[in-house]
mmCIF file of N, CA and C in Angstrom:
data_model
loop_
_atom_site.group_PDB
_atom_site.id
_atom_site.type_symbol
_atom_site.label_atom_id
_atom_site.label_comp_id
_atom_site.label_asym_id
_atom_site.label_seq_id
_atom_site.Cartn_x
_atom_site.Cartn_y
_atom_site.Cartn_z
ATOM 1 N N MET A 249 0.899 -1.235 0.003
ATOM 2 C CA MET A 249 0.172 -0.005 0.066
ATOM 3 C C MET A 249 0.862 1.188 0.045
ATOM 4 N N LYS A 250 1.879 1.236 0.716
ATOM 5 C CA LYS A 250 2.605 2.457 0.848
ATOM 6 C C LYS A 250 3.345 2.597 -0.336
ATOM 7 N N LYS A 251 3.737 1.616 -1.013
ATOM 8 C CA LYS A 251 4.504 1.853 -2.299
ATOM 9 C C LYS A 251 3.443 2.509 -3.513
ATOM 10 N N ARG A 252 2.158 2.097 -3.468
ATOM 11 C CA ARG A 252 1.383 2.826 -4.344
ATOM 12 C C ARG A 252 1.201 4.449 -4.131
ATOM 13 N N ILE A 253 1.043 4.496 -2.842
ATOM 14 C CA ILE A 253 1.111 6.178 -2.110
ATOM 15 C C ILE A 253 1.998 6.857 -2.782
ATOM 16 N N VAL A 254 3.305 6.034 -2.562
ATOM 17 C CA VAL A 254 4.593 6.729 -3.233
ATOM 18 C C VAL A 254 4.510 7.090 -4.530
ATOM 19 N N TYR A 255 4.148 6.081 -5.402
ATOM 20 C CA TYR A 255 3.782 6.006 -6.842
ATOM 21 C C TYR A 255 3.044 7.232 -7.277
ATOM 22 N N LEU A 256 1.737 7.296 -6.399
ATOM 23 C CA LEU A 256 0.820 8.339 -6.557
ATOM 24 C C LEU A 256 1.235 9.909 -6.263
ATOM 25 N N LEU A 257 1.956 9.919 -5.268
ATOM 26 C CA LEU A 257 2.780 11.025 -4.948
ATOM 27 C C LEU A 257 3.680 11.593 -6.020
ATOM 28 N N CYS A 258 4.404 10.762 -6.340
ATOM 29 C CA CYS A 258 5.330 10.867 -7.380
ATOM 30 C C CYS A 258 4.916 11.466 -8.833
ATOM 31 N N SER A 259 3.877 10.690 -9.147
ATOM 32 C CA SER A 259 3.070 10.872 -10.525
ATOM 33 C C SER A 259 2.570 12.404 -10.327
ATOM 34 N N VAL A 260 1.872 12.827 -9.081
ATOM 35 C CA VAL A 260 1.375 13.926 -8.778
ATOM 36 C C VAL A 260 2.248 15.188 -8.933
ATOM 37 N N ALA A 261 3.500 14.867 -8.307
ATOM 38 C CA ALA A 261 4.567 15.974 -8.369
ATOM 39 C C ALA A 261 5.109 16.155 -9.772
ATOM 40 N N LEU A 262 5.308 15.032 -10.514
ATOM 41 C CA LEU A 262 5.595 15.099 -11.988
ATOM 42 C C LEU A 262 4.821 15.909 -12.750
ATOM 43 N N ILE A 263 3.355 15.758 -12.844
ATOM 44 C CA ILE A 263 2.434 16.410 -13.471
ATOM 45 C C ILE A 263 2.448 17.998 -13.126
ATOM 46 N N ILE A 264 2.535 18.334 -11.563
ATOM 47 C CA ILE A 264 2.545 19.828 -11.396
ATOM 48 C C ILE A 264 3.790 20.319 -11.819
ATOM 49 N N SER A 265 4.983 19.857 -11.725
ATOM 50 C CA SER A 265 6.378 20.346 -12.174
ATOM 51 C C SER A 265 6.027 20.850 -13.706
ATOM 52 N N VAL A 266 5.783 19.559 -14.619
ATOM 53 C CA VAL A 266 5.628 19.697 -15.952
ATOM 54 C C VAL A 266 4.642 20.950 -16.421
ATOM 55 N N SER A 267 3.300 20.980 -15.711
ATOM 56 C CA SER A 267 2.226 22.149 -15.796
ATOM 57 C C SER A 267 3.060 23.415 -15.677
ATOM 58 N N CYS A 268 3.816 23.732 -14.443
ATOM 59 C CA CYS A 268 4.218 24.834 -14.097
ATOM 60 C C CYS A 268 5.288 25.389 -14.898
ATOM 61 N N SER A 269 6.235 24.396 -15.333
ATOM 62 C CA SER A 269 7.106 24.906 -16.091
ATOM 63 C C SER A 269 6.661 25.371 -17.937
ATOM 64 N N LYS A 270 5.558 24.678 -18.200
ATOM 65 C CA LYS A 270 4.960 25.158 -19.108
ATOM 66 C C LYS A 270 4.321 26.659 -19.157
ATOM 67 N N ASP A 271 3.941 26.936 -18.057
ATOM 68 C CA ASP A 271 3.349 28.289 -17.874
ATOM 69 C C ASP A 271 4.450 29.329 -18.071
ATOM 70 N N GLU A 272 5.443 28.831 -17.489
ATOM 71 C CA GLU A 272 6.449 29.744 -17.554
ATOM 72 C C GLU A 272 6.960 30.202 -19.002
ATOM 73 N N GLU A 273 7.192 28.870 -19.527
ATOM 74 C CA GLU A 273 7.282 29.373 -21.222
ATOM 75 C C GLU A 273 6.326 30.136 -21.838
ATOM 76 N N GLU A 274 5.283 29.790 -21.588
ATOM 77 C CA GLU A 274 4.229 31.049 -22.270
ATOM 78 C C GLU A 274 4.317 32.292 -21.951
ATOM 79 N N THR A 275 4.675 32.420 -20.786
ATOM 80 C CA THR A 275 4.752 33.756 -20.176
ATOM 81 C C THR A 275 6.036 34.511 -20.709
ATOM 82 N N ALA A 276 7.171 33.959 -20.742
ATOM 83 C CA ALA A 276 8.377 34.225 -21.472
ATOM 84 C C ALA A 276 8.008 34.634 -23.052
ATOM 85 N N LEU A 277 7.305 33.845 -23.731
ATOM 86 C CA LEU A 277 6.940 33.965 -25.038
ATOM 87 C C LEU A 277 6.059 35.233 -25.226
ATOM 88 N N VAL A 278 5.186 35.350 -24.578
ATOM 89 C CA VAL A 278 4.067 36.315 -24.540
ATOM 90 C C VAL A 278 4.862 37.778 -24.339
ATOM 91 N N SER A 279 5.713 37.872 -23.349
ATOM 92 C CA SER A 279 6.700 39.204 -22.964
ATOM 93 C C SER A 279 7.552 39.221 -24.239
ATOM 94 N N GLY A 280 7.876 38.451 -24.830
ATOM 95 C CA GLY A 280 8.805 38.474 -26.096
ATOM 96 C C GLY A 280 8.115 38.984 -27.221
ATOM 97 N N GLU A 281 7.185 38.502 -27.492
ATOM 98 C CA GLU A 281 6.179 39.220 -28.577
ATOM 99 C C GLU A 281 5.779 40.512 -28.199
ATOM 100 N N ALA A 282 5.496 40.741 -26.860
ATOM 101 C CA ALA A 282 5.178 42.352 -26.663
ATOM 102 C C ALA A 282 6.421 42.970 -26.783
ATOM 103 N N LYS A 283 7.692 42.925 -26.623
ATOM 104 C CA LYS A 283 8.883 43.773 -26.820
ATOM 105 C C LYS A 283 8.911 43.781 -28.123
ATOM 106 N N ILE A 284 8.749 42.997 -28.970
ATOM 107 C CA ILE A 284 8.875 43.004 -30.565
ATOM 108 C C ILE A 284 7.790 44.021 -31.068
ATOM 109 N N SER A 285 6.557 44.100 -30.382
ATOM 110 C CA SER A 285 5.796 44.928 -30.788
ATOM 111 C C SER A 285 5.971 46.473 -30.467
ATOM 112 N N THR A 286 6.798 46.771 -29.617
ATOM 113 C CA THR A 286 7.132 47.914 -28.905
ATOM 114 C C THR A 286 8.224 48.395 -29.637
ATOM 115 N N ASP A 287 8.916 47.615 -30.573
ATOM 116 C CA ASP A 287 10.380 48.124 -31.144
ATOM 117 C C ASP A 287 9.958 49.022 -32.352
ATOM 118 N N THR A 288 11.240 49.854 -32.664
ATOM 119 C CA THR A 288 10.947 50.729 -33.633
ATOM 120 C C THR A 288 12.397 50.630 -34.156
ATOM 121 N N GLY A 289 12.140 50.320 -35.782
ATOM 122 C CA GLY A 289 13.455 50.046 -36.598
ATOM 123 C C GLY A 289 13.169 49.390 -38.114
ATOM 124 N N ILE A 290 14.430 48.823 -38.551
ATOM 125 C CA ILE A 290 14.182 47.946 -39.699
ATOM 126 C C ILE A 290 14.609 46.553 -39.516
ATOM 127 N N SER A 291 14.121 45.966 -40.338
ATOM 128 C CA SER A 291 14.463 44.331 -40.028
ATOM 129 C C SER A 291 14.355 43.783 -41.656
ATOM 130 N N PHE A 292 15.447 43.050 -41.951
ATOM 131 C CA PHE A 292 15.381 42.453 -43.225
ATOM 132 C C PHE A 292 15.070 40.969 -42.863
ATOM 133 N N ALA A 293 14.645 40.368 -44.206
ATOM 134 C CA ALA A 293 13.788 38.810 -43.944
ATOM 135 C C ALA A 293 14.247 38.370 -45.245
ATOM 136 N N ASN A 294 14.584 37.114 -45.469
ATOM 137 C CA ASN A 294 14.589 36.366 -46.714
ATOM 138 C C ASN A 294 12.931 35.951 -47.408
ATOM 139 N N SER A 295 12.835 36.051 -48.498
ATOM 140 C CA SER A 295 11.591 35.466 -49.099
ATOM 141 C C SER A 295 11.883 33.993 -49.015
ATOM 142 N N THR A 296 10.955 33.161 -49.176
ATOM 143 C CA THR A 296 10.964 31.790 -49.282
ATOM 144 C C THR A 296 11.601 31.432 -50.364
ATOM 145 N N GLU A 297 11.929 31.732 -51.557
ATOM 146 C CA GLU A 297 12.772 31.469 -52.483
ATOM 147 C C GLU A 297 14.216 31.986 -52.437
ATOM 148 N N PHE A 298 14.632 32.798 -51.664
ATOM 149 C CA PHE A 298 15.757 33.456 -51.560
ATOM 150 C C PHE A 298 16.600 32.808 -50.295
ATOM 151 N N SER A 299 17.789 33.012 -50.398
ATOM 152 C CA SER A 299 18.777 32.553 -49.320
ATOM 153 C C SER A 299 20.060 33.389 -49.344
ATOM 154 N N ALA A 300 19.983 34.054 -48.230
ATOM 155 C CA ALA A 300 21.424 34.943 -47.831
ATOM 156 C C ALA A 300 21.502 34.906 -46.319
ATOM 157 N N ASP A 301 22.748 35.368 -45.693
ATOM 158 C CA ASP A 301 23.134 35.393 -44.416
ATOM 159 C C ASP A 301 23.310 36.595 -43.768
ATOM 160 N N TYR A 302 23.534 37.840 -44.740
ATOM 161 C CA TYR A 302 23.952 38.929 -44.136
ATOM 162 C C TYR A 302 23.568 39.858 -45.093
ATOM 163 N N VAL A 303 23.195 41.289 -44.427
ATOM 164 C CA VAL A 303 22.972 42.399 -45.335
ATOM 165 C C VAL A 303 23.490 43.639 -44.680
ATOM 166 N N THR A 304 24.187 44.458 -45.655
ATOM 167 C CA THR A 304 24.767 45.556 -45.248
ATOM 168 C C THR A 304 23.926 46.935 -45.820
ATOM 169 N N PHE A 305 23.936 47.761 -45.098
ATOM 170 C CA PHE A 305 22.893 49.146 -45.572
ATOM 171 C C PHE A 305 23.412 50.215 -44.858
ATOM 172 N N LYS A 306 23.300 51.689 -45.706
ATOM 173 C CA LYS A 306 23.482 52.946 -45.283
ATOM 174 C C LYS A 306 22.278 53.464 -45.008
ATOM 175 N N LEU A 307 22.073 54.180 -44.088
ATOM 176 C CA LEU A 307 21.020 55.437 -43.786
ATOM 177 C C LEU A 307 21.351 56.754 -43.462
ATOM 178 N N ARG A 308 20.651 57.764 -44.147
ATOM 179 C CA ARG A 308 20.548 58.829 -43.692
ATOM 180 C C ARG A 308 19.374 59.557 -43.152
ATOM 181 N N HIS A 309 19.600 60.433 -42.137
ATOM 182 C CA HIS A 309 18.601 60.926 -41.642
ATOM 183 C C HIS A 309 18.424 62.607 -42.103
ATOM 184 N N GLY A 310 17.442 62.858 -42.815
ATOM 185 C CA GLY A 310 17.420 64.139 -43.279
ATOM 186 C C GLY A 310 18.649 64.494 -44.000
ATOM 187 N N THR A 311 19.336 65.432 -43.666
ATOM 188 C CA THR A 311 20.753 66.112 -44.500
ATOM 189 C C THR A 311 21.882 65.574 -43.680
ATOM 190 N N GLY A 312 21.632 64.882 -42.676
ATOM 191 C CA GLY A 312 22.715 64.545 -41.627
ATOM 192 C C GLY A 312 24.000 63.331 -42.533
ATOM 193 N N SER A 313 24.835 62.890 -41.662
ATOM 194 C CA SER A 313 25.697 62.116 -42.450
ATOM 195 C C SER A 313 25.009 60.742 -42.422
ATOM 196 N N GLU A 314 25.614 59.857 -43.360
ATOM 197 C CA GLU A 314 25.110 58.520 -43.349
ATOM 198 C C GLU A 314 25.758 57.567 -42.342
ATOM 199 N N LYS A 315 25.048 56.774 -42.319
ATOM 200 C CA LYS A 315 25.435 55.752 -41.096
ATOM 201 C C LYS A 315 25.342 54.375 -41.580
ATOM 202 N N GLU A 316 26.264 53.438 -41.470
ATOM 203 C CA GLU A 316 26.202 52.147 -42.170
ATOM 204 C C GLU A 316 25.978 51.222 -41.023
ATOM 205 N N TYR A 317 24.957 50.165 -41.484
ATOM 206 C CA TYR A 317 24.650 49.142 -40.415
ATOM 207 C C TYR A 317 24.696 47.721 -41.290
ATOM 208 N N GLY A 318 24.627 46.713 -40.290
ATOM 209 C CA GLY A 318 24.893 45.166 -40.773
ATOM 210 C C GLY A 318 23.637 44.551 -40.137
ATOM 211 N N GLN A 319 23.013 43.665 -40.633
ATOM 212 C CA GLN A 319 21.993 42.658 -39.986
ATOM 213 C C GLN A 319 22.491 41.080 -40.472
ATOM 214 N N SER A 320 22.239 40.203 -39.426
ATOM 215 C CA SER A 320 22.159 38.853 -39.995
ATOM 216 C C SER A 320 20.920 38.505 -40.477
ATOM 217 N N LEU A 321 20.798 37.649 -41.422
ATOM 218 C CA LEU A 321 19.524 37.302 -41.771
ATOM 219 C C LEU A 321 18.902 35.766 -41.282
ATOM 220 N N ASN A 322 20.064 35.295 -40.068
ATOM 221 C CA ASN A 322 19.771 33.799 -39.835
ATOM 222 C C ASN A 322 18.828 34.318 -38.471
ATOM 223 N N GLY A 323 17.458 34.262 -38.413
ATOM 224 C CA GLY A 323 16.359 34.318 -37.412
ATOM 225 C C GLY A 323 16.378 36.012 -37.606
ATOM 226 N N TYR A 324 15.157 36.243 -36.284
ATOM 227 C CA TYR A 324 14.881 37.769 -36.468
ATOM 228 C C TYR A 324 16.117 38.773 -35.963
ATOM 229 N N SER A 325 16.109 39.789 -36.536
ATOM 230 C CA SER A 325 17.325 40.929 -36.453
ATOM 231 C C SER A 325 16.748 42.110 -36.815
ATOM 232 N N LEU A 326 17.004 43.002 -35.749
ATOM 233 C CA LEU A 326 16.567 44.326 -36.042
ATOM 234 C C LEU A 326 17.567 45.344 -35.609
ATOM 235 N N THR A 327 17.412 46.604 -36.396
ATOM 236 C CA THR A 327 18.213 47.618 -36.379
ATOM 237 C C THR A 327 17.375 48.688 -35.621
ATOM 238 N N GLU A 328 17.589 48.935 -34.301
ATOM 239 C CA GLU A 328 16.649 49.754 -33.761
ATOM 240 C C GLU A 328 16.913 51.278 -34.051
ATOM 241 N N LEU A 329 15.934 52.185 -34.357
ATOM 242 C CA LEU A 329 16.047 53.347 -34.837
ATOM 243 C C LEU A 329 15.001 54.224 -34.293
ATOM 244 N N GLU A 330 15.092 55.369 -34.332
ATOM 245 C CA GLU A 330 14.022 56.589 -33.866
ATOM 246 C C GLU A 330 13.097 56.620 -34.893
ATOM 247 N N GLN A 331 11.824 57.016 -34.651
ATOM 248 C CA GLN A 331 10.989 57.410 -35.754
ATOM 249 C C GLN A 331 11.409 58.444 -36.877
ATOM 250 N N GLY A 332 10.863 58.400 -37.789
ATOM 251 C CA GLY A 332 11.236 59.387 -38.769
ATOM 252 C C GLY A 332 11.654 58.926 -40.066
ATOM 253 N N PRO A 333 11.598 59.693 -41.240
ATOM 254 C CA PRO A 333 11.988 59.201 -42.420
ATOM 255 C C PRO A 333 13.534 59.184 -42.535
ATOM 256 N N ARG A 334 14.182 58.130 -43.247
ATOM 257 C CA ARG A 334 15.431 57.852 -43.806
ATOM 258 C C ARG A 334 15.671 57.580 -45.221
ATOM 259 N N THR A 335 16.755 57.941 -45.531
ATOM 260 C CA THR A 335 17.098 57.349 -47.138
ATOM 261 C C THR A 335 17.906 56.433 -46.997
ATOM 262 N N ILE A 336 17.886 55.343 -47.848
ATOM 263 C CA ILE A 336 18.502 54.017 -47.598
ATOM 264 C C ILE A 336 19.529 53.993 -48.864
ATOM 265 N N TYR A 337 20.665 53.577 -48.455
ATOM 266 C CA TYR A 337 21.810 53.627 -49.541
ATOM 267 C C TYR A 337 22.296 52.130 -49.458
ATOM 268 N N GLN A 338 22.927 51.967 -50.600
ATOM 269 C CA GLN A 338 23.948 50.886 -50.801
ATOM 270 C C GLN A 338 23.552 49.504 -49.979
ATOM 271 N N ILE A 339 22.418 49.103 -50.299
ATOM 272 C CA ILE A 339 22.018 47.854 -49.881
ATOM 273 C C ILE A 339 22.959 46.688 -50.481
ATOM 274 N N ALA A 340 23.558 45.914 -49.660
ATOM 275 C CA ALA A 340 24.230 44.623 -50.152
ATOM 276 C C ALA A 340 24.098 43.475 -49.431
ATOM 277 N N VAL A 341 23.886 42.536 -50.156
ATOM 278 C CA VAL A 341 23.400 41.087 -49.679
ATOM 279 C C VAL A 341 24.540 40.119 -49.762
ATOM 280 N N PHE A 342 24.704 39.310 -48.849
ATOM 281 C CA PHE A 342 25.704 38.386 -48.925
ATOM 282 C C PHE A 342 25.390 37.058 -48.456
ATOM 283 N N GLU A 343 25.959 36.009 -49.051
ATOM 284 C CA GLU A 343 25.583 34.353 -48.612
ATOM 285 C C GLU A 343 26.989 34.026 -48.572
ATOM 286 N N ASP A 344 27.316 33.249 -47.513
ATOM 287 C CA ASP A 344 28.694 32.880 -47.180
ATOM 288 C C ASP A 344 29.856 33.685 -47.424
ATOM 289 N N GLY A 345 29.750 35.155 -47.329
ATOM 290 C CA GLY A 345 30.708 36.232 -47.672
ATOM 291 C C GLY A 345 30.684 36.454 -49.028
ATOM 292 N N GLU A 346 29.883 35.881 -49.952
ATOM 293 C CA GLU A 346 29.783 36.371 -51.387
ATOM 294 C C GLU A 346 28.508 37.247 -51.766
ATOM 295 N N PRO A 347 28.709 38.315 -52.517
ATOM 296 C CA PRO A 347 27.812 39.112 -52.826
ATOM 297 C C PRO A 347 26.694 38.301 -53.494
ATOM 298 N N VAL A 348 25.471 38.479 -53.162
ATOM 299 C CA VAL A 348 24.166 38.089 -53.873
ATOM 300 C C VAL A 348 23.237 39.163 -54.748
ATOM 301 N N LEU A 349 22.709 38.958 -56.022
ATOM 302 C CA LEU A 349 21.933 39.702 -56.597
ATOM 303 C C LEU A 349 20.583 39.359 -55.911
ATOM 304 N N PHE A 350 19.801 40.729 -55.494
ATOM 305 C CA PHE A 350 18.635 40.532 -54.964
ATOM 306 C C PHE A 350 17.792 41.781 -55.348
ATOM 307 N N LYS A 351 16.387 41.772 -55.121
ATOM 308 C CA LYS A 351 15.428 42.648 -55.251
ATOM 309 C C LYS A 351 14.941 42.918 -53.948
ATOM 310 N N SER A 352 14.558 43.968 -53.306
ATOM 311 C CA SER A 352 14.023 44.295 -51.979
ATOM 312 C C SER A 352 12.638 45.002 -51.974
ATOM 313 N N TYR A 353 11.921 44.833 -51.065
ATOM 314 C CA TYR A 353 10.428 45.481 -51.210
ATOM 315 C C TYR A 353 9.981 45.399 -49.701
ATOM 316 N N THR A 354 8.976 46.304 -49.541
ATOM 317 C CA THR A 354 8.059 46.090 -48.497
ATOM 318 C C THR A 354 6.726 46.270 -48.854
ATOM 319 N N TYR A 355 5.461 46.135 -47.789
ATOM 320 C CA TYR A 355 4.372 46.005 -48.267
ATOM 321 C C TYR A 355 3.733 47.527 -47.479
ATOM 322 N N ASP A 356 2.839 47.939 -48.452
ATOM 323 C CA ASP A 356 2.225 49.129 -47.647
ATOM 324 C C ASP A 356 1.103 48.746 -46.887
ATOM 325 N N ALA A 357 0.435 49.974 -46.326
ATOM 326 C CA ALA A 357 -0.680 49.721 -45.344
ATOM 327 C C ALA A 357 -1.816 48.959 -46.137
ATOM 328 N N ASP A 358 -2.023 49.115 -47.427
ATOM 329 C CA ASP A 358 -2.858 48.299 -48.164
ATOM 330 C C ASP A 358 -2.578 46.777 -48.532
ATOM 331 N N GLY A 359 -1.443 46.421 -48.245
ATOM 332 C CA GLY A 359 -0.792 45.224 -48.633
ATOM 333 C C GLY A 359 -0.193 45.015 -50.134
ATOM 334 N N ASN A 360 -0.056 46.293 -50.402
ATOM 335 C CA ASN A 360 0.422 46.550 -51.831
ATOM 336 C C ASN A 360 2.217 46.295 -51.845
ATOM 337 N N LYS A 361 2.942 45.570 -52.699
ATOM 338 C CA LYS A 361 4.287 45.297 -52.691
ATOM 339 C C LYS A 361 4.854 46.666 -53.057
ATOM 340 N N ARG A 362 5.970 47.022 -52.645
ATOM 341 C CA ARG A 362 6.441 48.489 -52.919
ATOM 342 C C ARG A 362 7.974 48.067 -52.902
ATOM 343 N N GLU A 363 8.735 48.264 -54.297
ATOM 344 C CA GLU A 363 10.196 47.939 -54.210
ATOM 345 C C GLU A 363 10.855 49.169 -53.230
ATOM 346 N N VAL A 364 11.883 48.572 -52.716
ATOM 347 C CA VAL A 364 12.920 49.428 -52.214
ATOM 348 C C VAL A 364 14.250 49.377 -53.075
ATOM 349 N N LYS A 365 14.579 50.581 -53.363
ATOM 350 C CA LYS A 365 15.758 50.780 -54.122
ATOM 351 C C LYS A 365 16.706 51.578 -53.553
ATOM 352 N N SER A 366 17.922 51.647 -53.961
ATOM 353 C CA SER A 366 18.934 52.393 -53.408
ATOM 354 C C SER A 366 18.494 53.882 -53.447
ATOM 355 N N THR A 367 18.547 54.591 -52.614
ATOM 356 C CA THR A 367 18.158 56.100 -52.388
ATOM 357 C C THR A 367 16.693 56.005 -52.294
ATOM 358 N N SER A 368 16.098 55.065 -51.721
ATOM 359 C CA SER A 368 14.717 55.149 -51.483
ATOM 360 C C SER A 368 14.345 55.921 -50.156
ATOM 361 N N ILE A 369 13.330 56.477 -49.836
ATOM 362 C CA ILE A 369 12.946 57.030 -48.765
ATOM 363 C C ILE A 369 11.998 55.696 -47.875
ATOM 364 N N VAL A 370 12.389 55.689 -46.557
ATOM 365 C CA VAL A 370 11.966 54.789 -45.830
ATOM 366 C C VAL A 370 11.313 55.361 -44.604
ATOM 367 N N GLU A 371 10.086 55.096 -44.185
ATOM 368 C CA GLU A 371 9.337 55.726 -42.918
ATOM 369 C C GLU A 371 9.358 55.008 -41.666
ATOM 370 N N ILE A 372 10.131 55.235 -40.702
ATOM 371 C CA ILE A 372 10.114 54.655 -39.646
ATOM 372 C C ILE A 372 9.346 54.926 -38.596
ATOM 373 N N ASN A 373 8.209 54.074 -38.541
ATOM 374 C CA ASN A 373 7.102 54.675 -37.586
ATOM 375 C C ASN A 373 7.079 54.250 -36.221
ATOM 376 N N ASP A 374 6.770 55.089 -35.010
ATOM 377 C CA ASP A 374 6.875 54.689 -33.887
ATOM 378 C C ASP A 374 6.316 53.375 -33.198
ATOM 379 N N ASN A 375 6.995 52.560 -32.599
ATOM 380 C CA ASN A 375 6.387 51.138 -32.220
ATOM 381 C C ASN A 375 6.172 50.339 -33.438
ATOM 382 N N GLU A 376 6.689 50.539 -34.457
ATOM 383 C CA GLU A 376 6.612 49.612 -35.716
ATOM 384 C C GLU A 376 7.980 49.129 -36.422
ATOM 385 N N VAL A 377 7.869 48.039 -36.716
ATOM 386 C CA VAL A 377 9.232 47.511 -37.233
ATOM 387 C C VAL A 377 8.924 47.489 -38.711
ATOM 388 N N LEU A 378 9.691 48.111 -39.613
ATOM 389 C CA LEU A 378 9.728 48.242 -41.160
ATOM 390 C C LEU A 378 10.381 47.019 -41.475
ATOM 391 N N GLN A 379 9.498 46.092 -42.045
ATOM 392 C CA GLN A 379 10.207 44.640 -42.687
ATOM 393 C C GLN A 379 10.764 45.010 -44.119
ATOM 394 N N ILE A 380 11.707 44.823 -44.412
ATOM 395 C CA ILE A 380 12.340 44.648 -45.834
ATOM 396 C C ILE A 380 12.441 43.253 -46.051
ATOM 397 N N VAL A 381 11.835 42.799 -47.279
ATOM 398 C CA VAL A 381 11.753 41.461 -47.637
ATOM 399 C C VAL A 381 12.773 41.182 -48.770
ATOM 400 N N LEU A 382 13.650 40.326 -48.937
ATOM 401 C CA LEU A 382 14.626 40.074 -50.105
ATOM 402 C C LEU A 382 14.323 38.979 -50.815
ATOM 403 N N GLU A 383 14.421 39.139 -52.174
ATOM 404 C CA GLU A 383 14.050 38.136 -53.126
ATOM 405 C C GLU A 383 14.989 37.936 -54.239
ATOM 406 N N ASN A 384 14.998 36.842 -54.911
ATOM 407 C CA ASN A 384 15.963 36.808 -56.040
ATOM 408 C C ASN A 384 15.668 37.755 -57.281
ATOM 409 N N ALA A 385 16.873 38.386 -57.770
ATOM 410 C CA ALA A 385 16.616 39.313 -58.579
ATOM 411 C C ALA A 385 16.300 38.545 -60.056
ATOM 412 N N GLU A 386 15.188 39.182 -60.693
ATOM 413 C CA GLU A 386 14.673 38.512 -61.894
ATOM 414 C C GLU A 386 15.392 39.236 -63.338
#
């Protein structure tokens, strides 16, 4: 009888510990999503048919000097910026250190595809990440 009670207590402890750890992961996930939703900046991403691992680009705010940035394309990566318009220059995309031909675009508020070319003006909105998608040059 004692053996059955010990097994019962062990199984109850296991179920409680598993359910508690699951709750912690969900809380971390929700707080991570909340952080992303309050970020402001630019994020580059590969389209499904395109493969690259790094992007470099320059931004100019107004008539100020331009500043160079780089982003990994392995996973989610963000260049944090203050809100406002920026001119984007010299976008270069690399796969294993070699330059790759590409096209880049964003989606406007209506869901229409808008090409991003060198010297395009990109608008950075407060609490919004501007995602620039990279695809094969056709």
